[in-house]
Short mmCIF file of C-alpha atoms and ligand atoms in Angstrom, two decimals:
data_model
loop_
_atom_site.label_atom_id
_atom_site.label_comp_id
_atom_site.label_asym_id
_atom_site.label_seq_id
_atom_site.Cartn_x
_atom_site.Cartn_y
_atom_site.Cartn_z
CA UNK A 19 24.26 24.58 84.47
CA UNK A 20 24.40 21.45 86.52
CA UNK A 21 26.73 23.28 88.82
CA UNK A 22 24.15 25.87 89.76
CA UNK A 23 20.71 25.28 90.92
CA UNK A 24 18.04 27.65 89.54
CA UNK A 25 14.75 25.96 90.46
CA UNK A 26 13.82 23.02 92.49
CA UNK A 27 10.42 21.17 93.14
CA UNK A 28 9.80 18.54 95.88
CA UNK A 29 6.49 16.65 95.62
CA UNK A 30 5.25 14.59 98.54
CA UNK A 31 2.94 11.71 97.62
CA UNK A 32 1.10 9.10 99.63
CA UNK A 33 0.62 5.94 97.78
CA UNK A 34 -1.99 3.25 98.75
CA UNK A 35 -2.65 -0.18 97.12
CA UNK A 36 -5.94 -0.47 95.45
CA UNK A 37 -6.11 -4.18 95.33
CA UNK A 38 -2.96 -6.46 95.61
CA UNK A 39 0.41 -5.20 94.88
CA UNK A 40 3.76 -7.10 94.81
CA UNK A 41 7.30 -5.49 94.33
CA UNK A 42 9.40 -8.57 94.25
CA UNK A 43 12.41 -8.95 96.43
CA UNK A 44 14.00 -11.64 94.21
CA UNK A 45 12.85 -14.72 92.29
CA UNK A 46 12.85 -17.05 95.24
CA UNK A 47 12.09 -16.89 98.83
CA UNK A 48 15.57 -18.11 99.61
CA UNK A 49 16.35 -21.34 101.70
CA UNK A 50 13.66 -20.94 104.27
CA UNK A 51 10.77 -23.28 103.20
CA UNK A 52 8.30 -21.43 105.27
CA UNK A 53 8.68 -18.27 103.24
CA UNK A 54 6.67 -17.64 100.18
CA UNK A 55 8.34 -18.36 96.77
CA UNK A 56 7.94 -14.63 95.84
CA UNK A 57 8.29 -12.11 98.74
CA UNK A 58 7.64 -8.41 98.80
CA UNK A 59 10.86 -6.33 98.94
CA UNK A 60 11.74 -5.30 102.64
CA UNK A 61 14.16 -2.89 104.37
CA UNK A 62 14.77 -3.20 107.98
CA UNK A 63 12.10 -5.81 108.17
CA UNK A 64 9.31 -3.71 106.69
CA UNK A 65 7.98 -3.84 103.16
CA UNK A 66 8.33 -0.75 101.03
CA UNK A 67 8.27 0.43 97.39
CA UNK A 68 11.75 1.24 96.21
CA UNK A 69 12.26 4.66 94.55
CA UNK A 70 13.86 2.81 91.57
CA UNK A 71 10.59 0.82 90.97
CA UNK A 72 8.49 4.13 90.99
CA UNK A 73 11.09 5.78 88.75
CA UNK A 74 10.98 2.92 86.26
CA UNK A 75 7.20 2.79 85.99
CA UNK A 76 6.94 6.64 85.77
CA UNK A 77 9.80 6.79 83.07
CA UNK A 78 8.23 4.15 80.96
CA UNK A 79 4.85 5.87 81.13
CA UNK A 80 6.30 9.31 80.43
CA UNK A 81 7.96 7.60 77.28
CA UNK A 82 4.52 6.48 76.05
CA UNK A 83 2.89 9.89 76.55
CA UNK A 84 5.68 11.68 74.74
CA UNK A 85 5.91 9.23 71.92
CA UNK A 86 2.23 9.45 71.34
CA UNK A 87 2.48 13.22 70.90
CA UNK A 88 5.84 13.85 69.38
CA UNK A 89 7.84 11.98 66.69
CA UNK A 90 11.57 11.91 66.46
CA UNK A 91 13.84 11.42 69.46
CA UNK A 92 16.45 14.12 69.88
CA UNK A 93 17.13 17.75 70.68
CA UNK A 94 14.57 17.88 73.36
CA UNK A 95 11.77 16.03 71.46
CA UNK A 96 10.33 12.59 71.69
CA UNK A 97 11.47 9.57 73.50
CA UNK A 98 14.35 7.26 72.39
CA UNK A 99 14.36 3.50 73.06
CA UNK A 100 16.85 3.05 75.71
CA UNK A 101 17.07 -0.61 75.04
CA UNK A 102 18.02 -0.11 71.32
CA UNK A 103 21.72 0.65 71.54
CA UNK A 104 21.86 2.12 68.02
CA UNK A 105 18.97 4.55 68.64
CA UNK A 106 19.41 5.44 72.32
CA UNK A 107 20.48 9.00 72.86
CA UNK A 108 23.36 8.24 75.28
CA UNK A 109 24.97 5.80 72.77
CA UNK A 110 24.50 8.06 69.86
CA UNK A 111 25.96 11.00 71.59
CA UNK A 112 28.92 8.93 72.67
CA UNK A 113 29.36 7.64 69.11
CA UNK A 114 29.34 11.13 67.74
CA UNK A 115 31.98 12.09 70.29
CA UNK A 116 30.09 15.07 71.65
CA UNK A 117 32.18 16.60 74.48
CA UNK A 118 30.41 19.69 75.67
CA UNK A 119 27.73 19.10 78.42
CA UNK A 120 25.47 21.65 76.92
CA UNK A 121 25.41 19.65 73.68
CA UNK A 122 25.07 16.32 75.54
CA UNK A 123 21.86 17.67 77.12
CA UNK A 124 20.87 19.57 74.06
CA UNK A 125 20.96 16.67 71.64
CA UNK A 126 19.12 14.19 74.09
CA UNK A 127 15.44 13.61 73.71
CA UNK A 128 12.71 14.99 75.93
CA UNK A 129 12.80 11.85 78.13
CA UNK A 130 16.65 11.64 78.55
CA UNK A 131 16.93 15.28 79.40
CA UNK A 132 14.71 14.58 82.39
CA UNK A 133 15.55 11.05 83.48
CA UNK A 134 19.00 11.05 82.30
CA UNK A 135 21.08 8.62 80.03
CA UNK A 136 24.63 7.39 79.98
CA UNK A 137 25.96 10.90 79.40
CA UNK A 138 23.47 13.25 81.02
CA UNK A 139 22.44 12.97 84.59
CA UNK A 140 18.87 12.70 85.77
CA UNK A 141 16.95 15.87 87.04
CA UNK A 142 14.49 13.86 88.90
CA UNK A 143 14.90 11.72 92.04
CA UNK A 144 12.52 9.24 93.69
CA UNK A 145 12.92 8.27 97.34
CA UNK A 146 11.85 5.01 98.60
CA UNK A 147 8.15 4.90 99.63
CA UNK A 148 8.04 3.74 103.22
CA UNK A 149 4.93 2.78 105.23
CA UNK A 150 3.58 5.24 107.73
CA UNK A 151 0.71 3.08 109.01
CA UNK A 152 -0.29 -0.54 109.35
CA UNK A 153 0.34 -2.52 106.23
CA UNK A 154 -1.76 -5.58 105.45
CA UNK A 155 0.30 -8.49 103.91
CA UNK A 156 -1.43 -11.53 102.47
CA UNK A 157 -0.22 -14.76 100.83
CA UNK A 158 -1.75 -15.81 97.56
CA UNK A 159 -1.26 -18.90 95.43
CA UNK A 160 -0.68 -19.03 91.64
CA UNK A 161 0.53 -21.11 88.79
CA UNK A 162 2.22 -19.82 85.73
CA UNK A 163 0.63 -21.25 82.61
CA UNK A 164 2.69 -22.43 79.55
CA UNK A 165 1.84 -20.01 76.68
CA UNK A 166 1.85 -22.65 74.14
CA UNK A 167 0.49 -25.95 75.71
CA UNK A 168 -1.75 -24.26 78.31
CA UNK A 169 -0.36 -26.58 80.87
CA UNK A 170 1.03 -25.60 84.18
CA UNK A 171 4.67 -24.61 83.51
CA UNK A 172 5.73 -23.44 86.86
CA UNK A 173 4.06 -24.00 90.28
CA UNK A 174 1.98 -23.94 92.05
CA UNK A 175 3.82 -21.24 93.86
CA UNK A 176 2.84 -18.90 96.69
CA UNK A 177 3.38 -15.12 96.65
CA UNK A 178 3.06 -12.20 98.99
CA UNK A 179 1.01 -9.18 98.38
CA UNK A 180 0.27 -5.99 100.10
CA UNK A 181 -3.45 -4.97 100.06
CA UNK A 182 -3.51 -2.15 102.54
CA UNK A 183 -1.15 0.57 103.86
CA UNK A 184 -0.04 4.15 103.22
CA UNK A 185 3.49 4.59 101.76
CA UNK A 186 5.10 8.02 101.77
CA UNK A 187 7.49 9.05 99.10
CA UNK A 188 8.99 12.23 97.62
CA UNK A 189 9.99 13.11 93.99
CA UNK A 190 12.45 15.87 93.59
CA UNK A 191 13.12 17.93 90.34
CA UNK A 192 16.24 20.05 89.90
CA UNK A 193 16.67 22.56 87.04
CA UNK A 194 13.47 21.47 85.46
CA UNK A 195 11.54 22.88 82.55
CA UNK A 196 7.77 23.36 83.00
CA UNK A 197 7.21 20.78 80.37
CA UNK A 198 9.13 18.19 82.28
CA UNK A 199 7.09 18.86 85.43
CA UNK A 200 3.84 18.65 83.29
CA UNK A 201 4.68 15.32 81.77
CA UNK A 202 5.57 13.66 85.13
CA UNK A 203 2.23 15.00 86.52
CA UNK A 204 0.39 13.32 83.57
CA UNK A 205 2.23 10.01 84.49
CA UNK A 206 1.45 10.26 87.99
CA UNK A 207 -2.24 11.00 87.44
CA UNK A 208 -2.53 7.91 85.27
CA UNK A 209 -0.77 5.87 87.97
CA UNK A 210 -3.17 7.26 90.59
CA UNK A 211 -6.26 6.41 88.47
CA UNK A 212 -5.19 2.83 87.78
CA UNK A 213 -4.27 3.20 84.08
CA UNK A 214 -0.87 1.76 84.80
CA UNK A 215 0.31 -0.55 87.58
CA UNK A 216 3.30 -1.08 89.86
CA UNK A 217 5.33 -4.18 90.08
CA UNK A 218 4.45 -7.81 89.60
CA UNK A 219 1.63 -8.94 87.19
CA UNK A 220 0.56 -5.44 86.43
CA UNK A 221 -0.51 -6.57 82.87
CA UNK A 222 -2.99 -8.83 84.67
CA UNK A 223 -4.47 -6.07 86.78
CA UNK A 224 -2.21 -6.16 89.91
CA UNK A 225 -0.24 -3.23 91.19
CA UNK A 226 -3.16 -0.66 91.04
CA UNK A 227 -2.63 2.21 93.53
CA UNK A 228 -4.30 5.49 94.49
CA UNK A 229 -2.17 8.68 94.91
CA UNK A 230 -2.69 11.47 97.45
CA UNK A 231 -0.81 14.55 96.22
CA UNK A 232 0.00 16.06 99.57
CA UNK A 233 2.42 18.74 99.03
CA UNK A 234 4.63 20.50 96.46
CA UNK A 235 7.44 22.82 97.56
CA UNK A 236 8.79 25.18 94.76
CA UNK A 237 12.09 27.00 95.12
CA UNK A 238 14.28 29.36 93.27
CA UNK A 239 17.46 29.43 95.26
CA UNK A 240 19.06 32.94 95.58
CA UNK A 241 16.57 34.30 93.00
CA UNK A 242 15.64 36.98 95.61
CA UNK A 243 19.16 38.30 95.63
CA UNK A 244 19.45 38.36 91.79
CA UNK A 245 16.25 40.02 90.92
CA UNK A 246 14.90 41.71 94.01
CA UNK A 247 11.11 41.58 93.47
CA UNK A 248 11.09 43.66 90.29
CA UNK A 249 8.96 41.21 88.46
CA UNK A 250 5.94 39.26 89.80
CA UNK A 251 7.14 35.82 90.59
CA UNK A 252 5.40 33.05 88.61
CA UNK A 253 5.87 29.47 87.86
CA UNK A 254 9.32 29.52 86.21
CA UNK A 255 11.19 26.81 84.39
CA UNK A 256 14.95 26.56 83.92
CA UNK A 257 14.46 28.21 80.44
CA UNK A 258 13.18 31.45 82.29
CA UNK A 259 15.73 31.44 85.16
CA UNK A 260 18.91 30.17 83.55
CA UNK A 261 19.45 33.27 81.44
CA UNK A 262 19.55 33.61 77.67
CA UNK A 263 23.09 32.46 76.97
CA UNK A 264 22.67 29.18 78.94
CA UNK A 265 19.14 28.66 77.61
CA UNK A 266 20.54 28.91 74.07
CA UNK A 267 23.51 26.58 74.74
CA UNK A 268 21.21 23.89 76.25
CA UNK A 269 18.35 24.36 74.19
CA UNK A 270 15.88 25.20 76.97
CA UNK A 271 12.47 26.20 75.90
CA UNK A 272 11.79 29.95 75.38
CA UNK A 273 9.10 31.61 77.55
CA UNK A 274 9.52 28.85 80.18
CA UNK A 275 6.93 30.30 82.49
CA UNK A 276 3.28 29.92 83.54
CA UNK A 277 0.92 31.77 85.75
CA UNK A 278 0.90 30.44 89.32
CA UNK A 279 -2.60 29.32 90.66
CA UNK A 280 -4.06 32.51 92.27
CA UNK A 281 -3.88 31.19 95.71
CA UNK A 282 -0.28 30.61 95.74
CA UNK A 283 2.50 33.04 96.21
CA UNK A 284 6.23 33.09 96.40
CA UNK A 285 7.95 34.43 99.44
CA UNK A 286 11.64 35.19 100.28
CA UNK A 287 12.64 32.78 103.00
CA UNK A 288 15.01 35.56 104.36
CA UNK A 289 18.03 34.03 102.84
CA UNK A 290 17.30 35.12 99.12
CA UNK A 291 15.47 31.95 98.28
CA UNK A 292 12.00 32.29 96.85
CA UNK A 293 9.60 29.61 97.78
CA UNK A 294 5.98 28.68 97.45
CA UNK A 295 4.21 25.62 99.04
CA UNK A 296 1.12 24.09 97.48
CA UNK A 297 -0.71 21.89 99.93
CA UNK A 298 -3.44 19.35 99.31
CA UNK A 299 -4.50 17.58 96.17
CA UNK A 300 -6.31 20.42 94.58
CA UNK A 301 -3.55 23.05 94.95
CA UNK A 302 -0.78 20.61 94.02
CA UNK A 303 -2.41 19.33 90.90
CA UNK A 304 -3.28 23.14 89.81
CA UNK A 305 0.42 23.77 89.62
CA UNK A 306 0.91 20.72 87.47
CA UNK A 307 -1.92 21.75 85.20
CA UNK A 308 -0.44 25.23 84.93
CA UNK A 309 2.84 23.70 83.69
CA UNK A 310 0.85 21.54 81.32
CA UNK A 311 -0.38 24.58 79.56
CA UNK A 312 3.11 25.40 78.77
CA UNK A 313 3.84 22.02 77.32
CA UNK A 314 0.70 22.31 75.03
CA UNK A 315 2.11 25.63 73.61
CA UNK A 316 5.48 24.15 73.05
CA UNK A 317 4.06 21.20 71.21
CA UNK A 318 1.75 23.33 68.93
CA UNK A 319 4.75 25.56 68.07
CA UNK A 320 6.50 22.31 66.88
ZN1 ZN B 16 16.75 9.62 74.77
#
């Protein structure tokens, strides 16, 4: 299944700080005493938000969402605890010496099927979010308070924060189910509404961002050659596109399809790939909401 690509989605997002954010480059500012103690991570001299930081925050929040709605953590349900070696899907599957890739995927929890574990590769990728306009960087001072004595344990120290700027990133999904798309949409909505934060001191209110859902490209590679326009093309997950045998082997959800928002249509790109492009916040979020309906049905079915 990983060898063929049946569906693909690429989401373009603009992320803007809503207050101070700090994604730390390391624990210290190095040897240069003029640098702040905690610096924002940089590449080629510009600050950026690493894709790995975004993925970490989105994964952790997807775990919370899935756990609050589904118990258990295997066979496409729930979320395992990746830090608990006895319970994590990857370690369990290795212990049980499962060899077939279908079963490794099939026996993983909902979250591992999407984000990957030690035996299943990830179906979602986050690119680094790079600035596209002028970024405002400020320096702040802080102290870390000793939790027991209430005295100053570390510091004072100074740290760098970004308070303004637009960072562009893209998130791509390959061979995804509609439920997987939906849960990532829920997590991104919470990130964009400030319910969760990014980076340093997020539990103390830093790291709040707003999200602009710019564009979502949906693609079914070669689907136009396989089933030439006999059926109306809708929002199709891997369970709908992979065929019955593969769906059964991997445990993809049945009826993995939803109605596309009425103002969106798939078209053949002339090379047999069907594609639809949602543009602007409203249209993009409508696709995620359509996928969410599919997840709701899957959960009520149990
Ligand atoms: Zn898992």
